[in-house]
PDB file of C-alpha atoms and ligand atoms in Angstrom:
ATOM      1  CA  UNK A 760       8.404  24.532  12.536  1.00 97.00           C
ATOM      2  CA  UNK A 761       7.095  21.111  12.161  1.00 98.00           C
ATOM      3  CA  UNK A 762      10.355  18.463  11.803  1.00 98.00           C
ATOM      4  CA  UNK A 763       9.894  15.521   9.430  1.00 98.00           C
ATOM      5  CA  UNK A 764      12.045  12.735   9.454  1.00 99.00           C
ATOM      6  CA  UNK A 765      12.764   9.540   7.323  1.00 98.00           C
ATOM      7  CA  UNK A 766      15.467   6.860   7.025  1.00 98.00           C
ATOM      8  CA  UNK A 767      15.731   6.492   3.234  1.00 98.00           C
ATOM      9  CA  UNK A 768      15.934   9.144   0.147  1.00 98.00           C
ATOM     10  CA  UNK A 769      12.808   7.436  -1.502  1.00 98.00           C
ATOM     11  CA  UNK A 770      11.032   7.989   1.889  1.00 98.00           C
ATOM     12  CA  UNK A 771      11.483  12.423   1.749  1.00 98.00           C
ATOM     13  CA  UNK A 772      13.070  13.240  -1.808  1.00 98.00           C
ATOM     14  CA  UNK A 773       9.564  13.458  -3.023  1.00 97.00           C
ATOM     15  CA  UNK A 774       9.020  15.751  -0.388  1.00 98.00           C
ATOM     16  CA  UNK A 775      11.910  18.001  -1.103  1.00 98.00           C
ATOM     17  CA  UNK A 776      10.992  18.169  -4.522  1.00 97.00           C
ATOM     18  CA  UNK A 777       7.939  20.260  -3.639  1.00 97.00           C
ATOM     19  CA  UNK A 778       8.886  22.445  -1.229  1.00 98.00           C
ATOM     20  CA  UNK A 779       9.141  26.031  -1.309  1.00 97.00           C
ATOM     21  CA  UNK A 780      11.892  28.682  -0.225  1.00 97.00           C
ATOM     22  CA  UNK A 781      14.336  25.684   0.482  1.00 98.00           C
ATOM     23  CA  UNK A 782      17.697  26.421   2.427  1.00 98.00           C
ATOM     24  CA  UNK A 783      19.582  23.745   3.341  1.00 98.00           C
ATOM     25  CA  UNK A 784      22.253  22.908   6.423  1.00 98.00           C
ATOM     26  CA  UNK A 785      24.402  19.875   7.019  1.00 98.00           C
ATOM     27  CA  UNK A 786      24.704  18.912  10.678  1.00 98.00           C
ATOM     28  CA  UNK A 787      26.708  15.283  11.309  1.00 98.00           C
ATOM     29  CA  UNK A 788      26.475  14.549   8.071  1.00 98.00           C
ATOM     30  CA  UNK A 789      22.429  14.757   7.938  1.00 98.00           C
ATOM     31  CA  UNK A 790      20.829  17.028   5.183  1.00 98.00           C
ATOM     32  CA  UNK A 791      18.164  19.436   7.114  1.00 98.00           C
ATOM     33  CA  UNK A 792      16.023  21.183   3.956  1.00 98.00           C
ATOM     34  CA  UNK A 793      14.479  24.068   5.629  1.00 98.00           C
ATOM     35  CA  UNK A 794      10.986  25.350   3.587  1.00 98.00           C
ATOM     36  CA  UNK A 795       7.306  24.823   3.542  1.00 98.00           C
ATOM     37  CA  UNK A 796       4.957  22.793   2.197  1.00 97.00           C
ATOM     38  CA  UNK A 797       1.096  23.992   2.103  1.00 93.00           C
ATOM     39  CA  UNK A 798       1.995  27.160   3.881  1.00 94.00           C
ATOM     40  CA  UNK A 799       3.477  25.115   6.880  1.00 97.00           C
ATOM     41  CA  UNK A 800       7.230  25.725   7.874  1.00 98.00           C
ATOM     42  CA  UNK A 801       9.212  22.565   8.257  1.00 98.00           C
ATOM     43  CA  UNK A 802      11.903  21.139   8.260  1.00 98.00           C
ATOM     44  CA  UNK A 803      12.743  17.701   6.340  1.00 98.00           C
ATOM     45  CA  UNK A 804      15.549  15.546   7.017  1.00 98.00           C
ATOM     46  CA  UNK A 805      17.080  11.968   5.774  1.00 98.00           C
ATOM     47  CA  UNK A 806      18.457  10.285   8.946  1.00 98.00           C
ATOM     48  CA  UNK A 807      19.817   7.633   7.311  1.00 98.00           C
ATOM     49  CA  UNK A 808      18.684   3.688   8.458  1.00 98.00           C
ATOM     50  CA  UNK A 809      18.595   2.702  12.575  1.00 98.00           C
ATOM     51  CA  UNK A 810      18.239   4.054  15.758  1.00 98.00           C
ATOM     52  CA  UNK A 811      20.675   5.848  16.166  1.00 98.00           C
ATOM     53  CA  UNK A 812      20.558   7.810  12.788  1.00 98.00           C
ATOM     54  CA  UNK A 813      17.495   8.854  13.915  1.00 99.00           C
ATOM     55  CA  UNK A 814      17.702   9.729  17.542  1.00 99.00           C
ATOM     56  CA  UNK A 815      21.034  12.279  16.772  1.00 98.00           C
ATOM     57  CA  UNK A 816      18.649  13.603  13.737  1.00 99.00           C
ATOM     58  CA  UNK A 817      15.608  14.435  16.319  1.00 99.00           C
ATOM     59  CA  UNK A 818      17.431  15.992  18.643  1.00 98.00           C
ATOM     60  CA  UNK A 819      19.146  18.014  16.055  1.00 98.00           C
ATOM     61  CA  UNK A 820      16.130  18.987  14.705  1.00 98.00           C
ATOM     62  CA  UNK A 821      14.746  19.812  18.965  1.00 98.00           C
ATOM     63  CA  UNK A 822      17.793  21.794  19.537  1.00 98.00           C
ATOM     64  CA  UNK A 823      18.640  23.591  16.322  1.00 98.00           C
ATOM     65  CA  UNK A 824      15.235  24.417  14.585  1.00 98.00           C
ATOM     66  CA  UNK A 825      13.238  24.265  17.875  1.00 98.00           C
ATOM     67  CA  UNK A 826      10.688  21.840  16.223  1.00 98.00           C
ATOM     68  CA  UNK A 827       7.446  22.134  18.075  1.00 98.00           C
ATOM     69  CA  UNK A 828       6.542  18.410  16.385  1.00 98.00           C
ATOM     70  CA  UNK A 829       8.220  15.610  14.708  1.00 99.00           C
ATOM     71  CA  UNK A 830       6.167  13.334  12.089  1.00 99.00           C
ATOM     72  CA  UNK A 831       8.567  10.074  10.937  1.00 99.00           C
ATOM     73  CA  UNK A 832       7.059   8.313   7.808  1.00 98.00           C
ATOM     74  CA  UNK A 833       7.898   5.830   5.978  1.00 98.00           C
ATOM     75  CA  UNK A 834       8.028   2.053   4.765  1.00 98.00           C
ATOM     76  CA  UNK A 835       7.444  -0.621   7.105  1.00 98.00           C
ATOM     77  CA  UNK A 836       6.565  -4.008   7.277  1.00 98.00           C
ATOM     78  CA  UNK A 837       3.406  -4.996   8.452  1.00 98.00           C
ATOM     79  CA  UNK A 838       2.927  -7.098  11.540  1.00 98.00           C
ATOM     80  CA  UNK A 839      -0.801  -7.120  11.931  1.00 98.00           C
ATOM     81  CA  UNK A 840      -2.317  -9.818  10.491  1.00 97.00           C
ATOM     82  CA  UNK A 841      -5.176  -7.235   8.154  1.00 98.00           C
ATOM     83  CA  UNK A 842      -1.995  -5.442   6.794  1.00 98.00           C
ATOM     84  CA  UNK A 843      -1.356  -5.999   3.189  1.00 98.00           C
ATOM     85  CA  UNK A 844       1.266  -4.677   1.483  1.00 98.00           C
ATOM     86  CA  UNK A 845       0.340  -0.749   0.813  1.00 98.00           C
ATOM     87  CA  UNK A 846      -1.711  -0.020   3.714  1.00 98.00           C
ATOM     88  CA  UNK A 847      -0.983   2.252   6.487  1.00 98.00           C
ATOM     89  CA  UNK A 848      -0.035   2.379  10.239  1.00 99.00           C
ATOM     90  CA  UNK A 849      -0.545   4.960  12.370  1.00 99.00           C
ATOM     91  CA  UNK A 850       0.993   4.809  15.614  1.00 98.00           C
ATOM     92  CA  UNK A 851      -0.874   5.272  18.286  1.00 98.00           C
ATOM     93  CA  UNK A 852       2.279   3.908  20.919  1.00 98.00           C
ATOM     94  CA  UNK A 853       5.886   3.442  19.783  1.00 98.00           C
ATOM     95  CA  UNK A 854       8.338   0.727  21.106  1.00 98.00           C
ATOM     96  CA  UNK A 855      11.728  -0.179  21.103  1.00 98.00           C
ATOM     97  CA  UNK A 856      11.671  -4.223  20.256  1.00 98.00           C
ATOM     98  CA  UNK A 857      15.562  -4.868  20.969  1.00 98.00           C
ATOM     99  CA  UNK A 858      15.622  -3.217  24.234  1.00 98.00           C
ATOM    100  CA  UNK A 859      15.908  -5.806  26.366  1.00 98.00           C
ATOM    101  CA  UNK A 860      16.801  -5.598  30.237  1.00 98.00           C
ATOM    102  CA  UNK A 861      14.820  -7.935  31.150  1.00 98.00           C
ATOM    103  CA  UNK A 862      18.154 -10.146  32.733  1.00 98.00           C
ATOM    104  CA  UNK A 863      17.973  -7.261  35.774  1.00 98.00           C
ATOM    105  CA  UNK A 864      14.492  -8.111  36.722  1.00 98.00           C
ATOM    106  CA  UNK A 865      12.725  -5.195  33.732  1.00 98.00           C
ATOM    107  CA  UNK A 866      10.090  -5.728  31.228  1.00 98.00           C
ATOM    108  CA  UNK A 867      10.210  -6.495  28.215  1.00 98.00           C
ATOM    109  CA  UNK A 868      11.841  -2.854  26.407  1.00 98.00           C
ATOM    110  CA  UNK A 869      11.621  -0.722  29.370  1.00 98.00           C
ATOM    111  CA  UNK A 870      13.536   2.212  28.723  1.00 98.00           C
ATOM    112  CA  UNK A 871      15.832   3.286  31.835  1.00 97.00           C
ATOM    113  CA  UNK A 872      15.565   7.096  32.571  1.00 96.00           C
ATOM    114  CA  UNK A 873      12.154   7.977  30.903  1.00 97.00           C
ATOM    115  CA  UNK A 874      11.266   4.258  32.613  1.00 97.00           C
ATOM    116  CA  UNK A 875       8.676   3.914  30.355  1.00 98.00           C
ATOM    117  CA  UNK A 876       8.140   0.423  26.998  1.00 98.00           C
ATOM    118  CA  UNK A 877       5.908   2.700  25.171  1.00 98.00           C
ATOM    119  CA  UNK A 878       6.160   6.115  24.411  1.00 98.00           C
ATOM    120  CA  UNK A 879       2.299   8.224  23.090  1.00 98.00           C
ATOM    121  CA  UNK A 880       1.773  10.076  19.768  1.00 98.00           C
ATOM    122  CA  UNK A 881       0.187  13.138  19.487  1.00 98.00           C
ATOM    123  CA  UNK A 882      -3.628  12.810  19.245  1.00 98.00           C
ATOM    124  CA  UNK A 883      -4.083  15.497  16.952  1.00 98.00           C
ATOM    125  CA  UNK A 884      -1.330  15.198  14.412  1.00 98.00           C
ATOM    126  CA  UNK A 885      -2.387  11.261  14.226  1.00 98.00           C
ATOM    127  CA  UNK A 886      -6.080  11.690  14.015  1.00 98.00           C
ATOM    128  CA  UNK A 887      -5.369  13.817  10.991  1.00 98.00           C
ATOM    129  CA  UNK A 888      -3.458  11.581   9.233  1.00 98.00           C
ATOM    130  CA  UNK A 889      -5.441   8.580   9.722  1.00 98.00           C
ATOM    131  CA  UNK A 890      -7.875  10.715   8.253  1.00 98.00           C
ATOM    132  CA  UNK A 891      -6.196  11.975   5.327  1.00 98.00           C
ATOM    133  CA  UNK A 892      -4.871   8.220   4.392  1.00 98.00           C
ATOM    134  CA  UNK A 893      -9.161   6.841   5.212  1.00 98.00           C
ATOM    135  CA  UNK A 894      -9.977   9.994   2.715  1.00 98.00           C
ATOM    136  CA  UNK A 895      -7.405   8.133   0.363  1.00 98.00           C
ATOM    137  CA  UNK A 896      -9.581   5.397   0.143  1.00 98.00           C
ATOM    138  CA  UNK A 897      -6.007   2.789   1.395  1.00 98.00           C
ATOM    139  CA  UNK A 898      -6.963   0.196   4.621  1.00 98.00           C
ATOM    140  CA  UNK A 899      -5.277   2.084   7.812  1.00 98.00           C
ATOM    141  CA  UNK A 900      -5.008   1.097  10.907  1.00 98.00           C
ATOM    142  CA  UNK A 901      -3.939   2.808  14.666  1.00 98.00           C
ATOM    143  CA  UNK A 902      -1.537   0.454  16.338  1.00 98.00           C
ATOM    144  CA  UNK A 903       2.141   0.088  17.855  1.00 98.00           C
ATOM    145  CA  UNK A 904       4.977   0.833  15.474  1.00 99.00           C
ATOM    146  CA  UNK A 905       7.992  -1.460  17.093  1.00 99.00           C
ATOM    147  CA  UNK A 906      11.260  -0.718  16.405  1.00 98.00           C
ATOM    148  CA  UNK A 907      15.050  -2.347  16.702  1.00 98.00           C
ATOM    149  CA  UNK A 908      18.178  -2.118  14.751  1.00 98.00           C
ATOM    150  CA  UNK A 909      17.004  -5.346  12.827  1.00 98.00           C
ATOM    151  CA  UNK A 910      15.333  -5.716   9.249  1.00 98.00           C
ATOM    152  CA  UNK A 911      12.681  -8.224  10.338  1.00 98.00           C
ATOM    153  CA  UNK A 912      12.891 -11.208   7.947  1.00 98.00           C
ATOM    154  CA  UNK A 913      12.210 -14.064   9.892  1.00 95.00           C
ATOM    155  CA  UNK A 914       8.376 -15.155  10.706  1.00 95.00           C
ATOM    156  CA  UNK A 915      10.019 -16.265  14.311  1.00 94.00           C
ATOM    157  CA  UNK A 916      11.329 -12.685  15.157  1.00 96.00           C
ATOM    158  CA  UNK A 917       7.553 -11.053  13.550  1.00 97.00           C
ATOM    159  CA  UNK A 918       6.068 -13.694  15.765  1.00 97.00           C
ATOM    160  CA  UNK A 919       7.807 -12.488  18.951  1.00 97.00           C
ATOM    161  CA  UNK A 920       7.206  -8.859  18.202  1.00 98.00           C
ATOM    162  CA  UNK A 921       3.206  -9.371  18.237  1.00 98.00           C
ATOM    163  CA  UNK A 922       3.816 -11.460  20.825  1.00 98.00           C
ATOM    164  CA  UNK A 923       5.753  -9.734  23.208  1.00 98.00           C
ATOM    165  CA  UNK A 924       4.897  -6.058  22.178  1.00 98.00           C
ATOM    166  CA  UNK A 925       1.542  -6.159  20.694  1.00 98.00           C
ATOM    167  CA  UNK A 926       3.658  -4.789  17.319  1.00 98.00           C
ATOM    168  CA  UNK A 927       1.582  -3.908  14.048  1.00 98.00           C
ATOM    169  CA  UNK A 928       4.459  -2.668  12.406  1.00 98.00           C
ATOM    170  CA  UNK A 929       8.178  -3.299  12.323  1.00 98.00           C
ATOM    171  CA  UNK A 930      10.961  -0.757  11.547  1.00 98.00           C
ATOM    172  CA  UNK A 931      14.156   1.094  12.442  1.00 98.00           C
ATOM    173  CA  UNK A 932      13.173   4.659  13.403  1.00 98.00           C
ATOM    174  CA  UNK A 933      10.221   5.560  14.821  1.00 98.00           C
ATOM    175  CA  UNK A 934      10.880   3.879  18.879  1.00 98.00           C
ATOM    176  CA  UNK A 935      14.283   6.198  18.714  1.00 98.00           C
ATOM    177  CA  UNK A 936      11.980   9.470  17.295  1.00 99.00           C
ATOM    178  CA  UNK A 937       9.831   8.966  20.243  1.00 98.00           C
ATOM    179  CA  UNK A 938      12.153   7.991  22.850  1.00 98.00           C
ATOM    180  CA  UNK A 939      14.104  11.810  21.910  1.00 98.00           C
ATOM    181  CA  UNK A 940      10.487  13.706  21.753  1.00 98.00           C
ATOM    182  CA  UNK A 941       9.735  12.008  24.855  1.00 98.00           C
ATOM    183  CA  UNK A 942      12.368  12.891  26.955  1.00 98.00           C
ATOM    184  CA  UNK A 943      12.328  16.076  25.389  1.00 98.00           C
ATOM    185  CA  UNK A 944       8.508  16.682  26.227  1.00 98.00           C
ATOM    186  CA  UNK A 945       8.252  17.334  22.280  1.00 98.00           C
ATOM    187  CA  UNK A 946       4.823  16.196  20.444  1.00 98.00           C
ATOM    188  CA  UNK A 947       5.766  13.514  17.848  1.00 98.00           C
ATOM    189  CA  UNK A 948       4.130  10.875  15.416  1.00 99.00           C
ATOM    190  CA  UNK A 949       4.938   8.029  13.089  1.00 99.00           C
ATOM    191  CA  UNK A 950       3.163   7.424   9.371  1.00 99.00           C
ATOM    192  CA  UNK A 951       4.136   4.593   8.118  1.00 98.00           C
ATOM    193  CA  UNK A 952       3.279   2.439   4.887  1.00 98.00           C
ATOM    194  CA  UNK A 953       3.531  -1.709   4.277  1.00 98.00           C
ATOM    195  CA  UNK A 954       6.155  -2.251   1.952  1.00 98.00           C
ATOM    196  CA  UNK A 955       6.667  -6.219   3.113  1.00 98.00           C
ATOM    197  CA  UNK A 956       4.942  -8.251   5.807  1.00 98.00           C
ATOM    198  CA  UNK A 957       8.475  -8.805   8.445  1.00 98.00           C
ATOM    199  CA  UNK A 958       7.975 -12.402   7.455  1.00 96.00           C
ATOM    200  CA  UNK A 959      10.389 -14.801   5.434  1.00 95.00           C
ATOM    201  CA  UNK A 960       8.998 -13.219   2.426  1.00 96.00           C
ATOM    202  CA  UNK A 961      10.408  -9.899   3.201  1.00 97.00           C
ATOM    203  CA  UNK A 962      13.622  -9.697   1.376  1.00 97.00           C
ATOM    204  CA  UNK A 963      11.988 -10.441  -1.866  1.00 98.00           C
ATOM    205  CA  UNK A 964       8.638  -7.758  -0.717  1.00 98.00           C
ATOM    206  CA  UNK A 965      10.973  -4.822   0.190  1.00 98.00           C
ATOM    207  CA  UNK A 966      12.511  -4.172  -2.864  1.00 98.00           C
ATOM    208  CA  UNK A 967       9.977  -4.597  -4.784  1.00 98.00           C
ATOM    209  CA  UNK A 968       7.191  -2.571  -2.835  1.00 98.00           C
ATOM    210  CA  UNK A 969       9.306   0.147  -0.915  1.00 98.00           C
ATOM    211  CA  UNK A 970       9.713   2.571  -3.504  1.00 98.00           C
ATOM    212  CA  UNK A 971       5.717   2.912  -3.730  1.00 98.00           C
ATOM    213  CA  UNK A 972       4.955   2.562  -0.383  1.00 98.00           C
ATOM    214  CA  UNK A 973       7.362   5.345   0.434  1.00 98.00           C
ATOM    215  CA  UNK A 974       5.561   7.425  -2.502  1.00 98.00           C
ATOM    216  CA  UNK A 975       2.494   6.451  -0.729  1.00 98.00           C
ATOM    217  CA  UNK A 976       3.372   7.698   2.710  1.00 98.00           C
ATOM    218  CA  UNK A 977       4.634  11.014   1.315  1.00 98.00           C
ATOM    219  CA  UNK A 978       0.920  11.870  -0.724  1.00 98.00           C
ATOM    220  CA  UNK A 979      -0.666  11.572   2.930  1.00 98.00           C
ATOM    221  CA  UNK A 980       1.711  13.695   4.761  1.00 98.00           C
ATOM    222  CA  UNK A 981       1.769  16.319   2.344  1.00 98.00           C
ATOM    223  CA  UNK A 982      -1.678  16.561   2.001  1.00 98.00           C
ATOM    224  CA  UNK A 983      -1.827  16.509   6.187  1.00 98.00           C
ATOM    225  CA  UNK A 984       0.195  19.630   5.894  1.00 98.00           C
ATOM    226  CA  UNK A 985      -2.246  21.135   3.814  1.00 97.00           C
ATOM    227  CA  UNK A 986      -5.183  20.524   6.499  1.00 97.00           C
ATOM    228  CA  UNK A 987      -2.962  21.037   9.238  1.00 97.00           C
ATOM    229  CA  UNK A 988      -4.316  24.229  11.330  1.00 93.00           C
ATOM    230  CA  UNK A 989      -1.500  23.565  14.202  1.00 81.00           C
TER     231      UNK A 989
HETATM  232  N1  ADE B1285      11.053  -1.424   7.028  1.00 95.57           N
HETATM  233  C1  ADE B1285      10.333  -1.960   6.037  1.00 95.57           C
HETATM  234  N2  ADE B1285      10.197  -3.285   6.201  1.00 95.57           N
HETATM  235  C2  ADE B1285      10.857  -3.604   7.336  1.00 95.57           C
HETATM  236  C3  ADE B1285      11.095  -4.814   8.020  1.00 95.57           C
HETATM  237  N3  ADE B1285      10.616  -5.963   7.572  1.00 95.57           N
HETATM  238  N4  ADE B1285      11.831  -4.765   9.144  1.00 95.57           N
HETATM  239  C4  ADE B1285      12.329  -3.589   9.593  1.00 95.57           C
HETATM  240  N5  ADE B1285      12.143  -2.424   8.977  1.00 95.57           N
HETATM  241  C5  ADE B1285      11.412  -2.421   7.860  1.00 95.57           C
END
C-alpha cells in the first residue's frame, strides 16, 4: 500500500474521485480512502494544513495501513528563481525552515533525535515523477522542499529560506512527512506544484493559481501510479 497525503481537499478530491473499490476510515478526525488507482493499492488522505496535521496523518498511515511509501503533493510556492507559477518541484531533500535551535549551539533546522536538517527522498519514486511531469511537457525541477508552520508572504522570509536552506519550494507538509518516514525508516517523497512565488505577491497568486496547480499535481501522480512497477 502506497500512502498519499495532501493538506487541502483541492490537493486529493480529484484523486478520490477516480479511485476504485473505495472504503473509507476516520482516524483523529482525518479521512483515510482506502482503493487503487492504476492497479496500485493506496491509501489517500487529507491531513489538513501544517506540520502537525501531517506528521499524526503519516504515522497513521505507518502504523495502521503499514504503508511501504508515502508521496505528499501538492501546491507550493516557488522559491527558485526559474519557477513560474505551474511548474513542478520534486524534492530531492526535505527541510524543516522554522526549526530553529540554533540558540544551543545547532544548525540551522537540525532536528534533535534523528539529528539530521535534511531528510532524502526515495530515488525511485522521484525519478519517476520527474519523469512523468518532463513527459508532461511543464518546467520541473529536483530541489529542497522547505517547510514551517508559516504561509510565506514576505520576500524577506523567501529570501532567508534560499538563503539559509538552499529552499526551492516553500510549504507546510512535506519537512513533517519526511521527518515521520525518516524516523520510521519508511521510503517517502514530495510532488509539489507552483501555485505563488512565497513573495509579497503571494496572497493575491494563491488563490488564484492553487486550484490548478493542485489539479496539476494530481494528473502527474496518477499517471506515476500507472507506471509505477514498485
Ligand atoms: N503553499 C503554497 N504556497 C505557499 C506559500 N507561499 N507558503 C507556504 N505554503 C504554501
Amino acid at each position: 500500500m502506497i500512502g498519499i497525503i495532501g493538506a487541502m481537499a483541492s490537493e486529493v478530491d480529484g484523486l478520490k474521485e477516480i479511485m476504485k473499490n473505495k472504503t473509507i476510515d476516520i482516524i483523529s478526525g482525518v479521512e483515510f480512502c482506502c482503493g487503487s488507482i492504476g492497479g496500485k493499492e493506496i491509501v489517500v488522505a487529507q491531513a489538513g494544513v501544517g506540520k502537525v496535521n501531517a506528521a499524526v496523518t503519516a504515522q497513521t498511515m505507518i502504523l495502521k495501513y503499514n504503508t511501504k511509501a508515502i508521496i505528499n503533493i501538492g501546491v507550493a510556492g516557488g522559491i527558485n528563481p526559474t519557477l513560474n507559477i505551474g511548474d513542478i518541484v520534486i524534492a530531492d531533500r526535505t527541510v524543516e525552515h522554522d526549526m530553529d535551535t540554533t540558540a544551543v549551539g545547532d544548525a540551522p533546522g537540525f532536528i534533535t533525535g534523528i539529528d539530521r536538517v535534511y531528510m532524502d527522498c526515495d530515488k525511485e519514486i522521484s525519478e519517476l515523477m520527474y519523469q512523468v511531469s518532463k513527459d508532461m511537457g511543464i518546467h520541473t525541477i529536483y530541489g529542497v522542499v522547505a517547510s514551517g508552520d508559516i504561509f510565506v508572504s514576505e520576500d524577506s522570509v523567501r529570501n532567508k529560506i534560499a538563503d539559509v536552506f538552499n529552499g526551492d519550494a516553500a510549504e507546510m507538509e512535506g519537512g513533517a512527512i519526511g521527518h515521520v518516514c525518516t524516523m520510521n525508516n519508511v521510503p517517502f517523497a514530495v510532488l509539489r506544484a507552483m501555485s505563488d512565488c512565497a513573495n509579497n505577491d503571494s496572497v493575491v497568486d494563491f488563490p488564484a493559481f492553487a486550484q490548478k496547480a493542485a489539479k496539476t499535481s494530481i494528473e502527474i501522480i496518477t499517471e506515476f501510479l500507472k507506471r509505477y512497477k514498485g
